[in-house]
Phi, psi and omega in degrees: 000110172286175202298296190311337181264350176297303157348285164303341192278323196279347175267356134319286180323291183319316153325291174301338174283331183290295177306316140347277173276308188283329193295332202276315197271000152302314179317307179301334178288310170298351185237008184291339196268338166278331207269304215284172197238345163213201186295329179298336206267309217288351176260347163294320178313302211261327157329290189322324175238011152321308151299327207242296174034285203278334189294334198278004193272331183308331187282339176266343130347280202280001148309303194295305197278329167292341194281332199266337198263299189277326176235076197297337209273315172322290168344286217292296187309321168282349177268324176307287195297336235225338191301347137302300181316285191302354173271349180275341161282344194276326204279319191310304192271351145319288165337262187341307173308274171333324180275341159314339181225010167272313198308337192264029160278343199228136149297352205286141178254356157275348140309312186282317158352299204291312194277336214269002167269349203236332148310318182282277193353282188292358172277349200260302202298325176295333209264299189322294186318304213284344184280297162334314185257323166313295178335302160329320176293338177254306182307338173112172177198165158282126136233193220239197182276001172270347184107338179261133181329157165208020171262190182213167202312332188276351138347289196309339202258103169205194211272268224309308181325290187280355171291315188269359161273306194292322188294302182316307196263355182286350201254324172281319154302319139336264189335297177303333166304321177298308184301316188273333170306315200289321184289329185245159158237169157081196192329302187285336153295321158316301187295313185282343178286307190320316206292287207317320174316314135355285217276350198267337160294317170318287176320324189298306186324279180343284167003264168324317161310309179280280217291320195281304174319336147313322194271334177298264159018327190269320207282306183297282197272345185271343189050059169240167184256141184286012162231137027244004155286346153289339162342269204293333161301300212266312162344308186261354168305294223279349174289304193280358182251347161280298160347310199268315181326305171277334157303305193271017164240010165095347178303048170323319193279300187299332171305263197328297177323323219260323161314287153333307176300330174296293146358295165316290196310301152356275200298332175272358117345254184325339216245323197266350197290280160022297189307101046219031159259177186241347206179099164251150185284143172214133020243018149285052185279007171270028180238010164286145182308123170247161205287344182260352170245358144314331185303120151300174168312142181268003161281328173273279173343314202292306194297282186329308180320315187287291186337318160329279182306288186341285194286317202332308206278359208262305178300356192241347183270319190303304200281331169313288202310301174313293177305317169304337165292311194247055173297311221274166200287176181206144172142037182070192200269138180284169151337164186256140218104315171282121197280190171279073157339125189250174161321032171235177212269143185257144187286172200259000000 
């Protein structure tokens, strides 16, 4: 395997770790002005992802710093062409950020209102964006024969596009929902298994939907074959047709994996459709990025790999380690009798 493709696969991985781990605590955000009935439920909500929040933004940081390390032209061309969008995700999760710790300066219940909204927004707006712009990488964008954007923000935008930002965040309010069964008890927990049932039909569809439609996409503007991207499509169908299966049968823990893996699978949808260009152009495509011309130097490749193999296991043992600390359920004292419950899948 050469270093570019290794490269692509781990910046693949890195996307997928994003969507994952950050896919459940958008999911809490989005669903805080509903689920909880007062201030207690709504600081238990935020409790659940109080610890990890911030550690799961490290997988979109170190995408971003392998896309730039390994793939410059890429980089270059997508943080530029990209550049309103991505400045309206830096505003969400600045938002998102700030309300976490603004909401406790004040008791004011119109304060807290103001911030606990201001938490859902960048929790709703970032994940849409972030669907908007992955999409785009298969769907196409203008560029020019140098390789630089020559569209403008309302580019980014067409029905397949904004189909795969609304699928993204319906897919993370799932996820998150799932999440909030494993984490919370008593009342609230109740509410969140209701929710997630509610939300599990809809969601696959959507879903499902956006994944067959992608790989349709690929065939058309990517000059791909539909295998090997209905793989990873009909994965995540078949994750969401599990999702729904353990939802409505109370399996919460098996529920949550299945959620999650669909997530993954998203991503790895947009990424095998993609493959082995990076960035394609339309309706010029022969001025699209390819992964091989996109590429540093295989001496600049060489360095990063080691670095890599280093920090990677130092970063995946540190957060494993975090999440097993803050295992345990939340939501006031369980019953008497009732042990504490960790983060893992329960049988359906």
């Amino acid at each position: 395997m050469s270093l570019q493709i290794f490269w692509f696969c781990l910046i693949v991985v890195l996307w997928g770790g994003y969507f994952l781990l950050e896919g459940f605590d958008f999911g809490v955000g989005i669903l805080l002005p509903f689920l909880p009935r007062d201030e207690r439920e709504r600081s238990t909500m935020l409790q659940t992802i109080g610890p990890v929040w911030d550690g799961n933004e490290v997988w979109l940081v170190v995408a971003a710093g392998a896309t730039f390390a390994a793939f410059p032209d890429w980089y270059a061309t997508m943080f530029s062409g990209f550049y309103l969008a991505l400045l309206l995700v830096l505003v969400f999760l600045i938002v998102r950020v700030v309300s976490f710790e603004w909401r406790e300066r004040s008791d004011d219940p119109r304060w807290r209102t103001a911030w606990r909204w201001a938490n859902t927004v960048g929790s709703i707006g970032a994940p849409f964006v972030w669907g908007v712009a992955l999409a785009n990488l298969v769907h196409g964008v203008p560029l020019n024969s140098s390789g630089d954007y020559t569209g403008n923000i309302l580019d980014l935008f067409s029905a397949y596009t904004v189909l795969a930002g609304i699928a993204t965040v319906a897919l993370f309010a799932f996820h998150g929902a799932t999440f909030l069964t494993l984490r919370t008890r008593g009342d609230l927990r109740a509410r969140a298994a209701a929710a997630s049932r509610r939300l599990a039909i809809p969601v696959a569809i959507v879903v499902a939907a956006t994944l067959a439609w992608t790989v349709a996409v690929g065939v058309d503007r990517n000059d791909k074959s539909v295998f090997p991207p209905v793989l990873p499509a009909a994965l995540g169908a078949a994750a969401l047709a599990a999702a729904v299966v353990f939802t409505m049968r109370r399996g919460s823990g098996w529920a949550f994996v299945m959620t999650g893996a669909a997530a993954v699978l998203w991503v790895a949808t947009i990424f095998t459709t993609l493959y082995p260009r990076v960035l394609v152009s339309h309706p010029s495509f022969s001025n699209s990025l390819t992964m091989s011309g996109a590429a540093s130097g295989h001496y600049a490749l060489s360095v990063i790999t080691v670095v890599a193999a280093i920090l990677t296991p130092v970063v995946l043992l540190y957060q494993g380690w975090t999440y097993h600390v803050f295992r345990a359920r939340l939501g006031g004292e369980p019953p008497v009798g009732e042990p504490v419950e960790a983060l893992s899948p329960r049988p359906a």
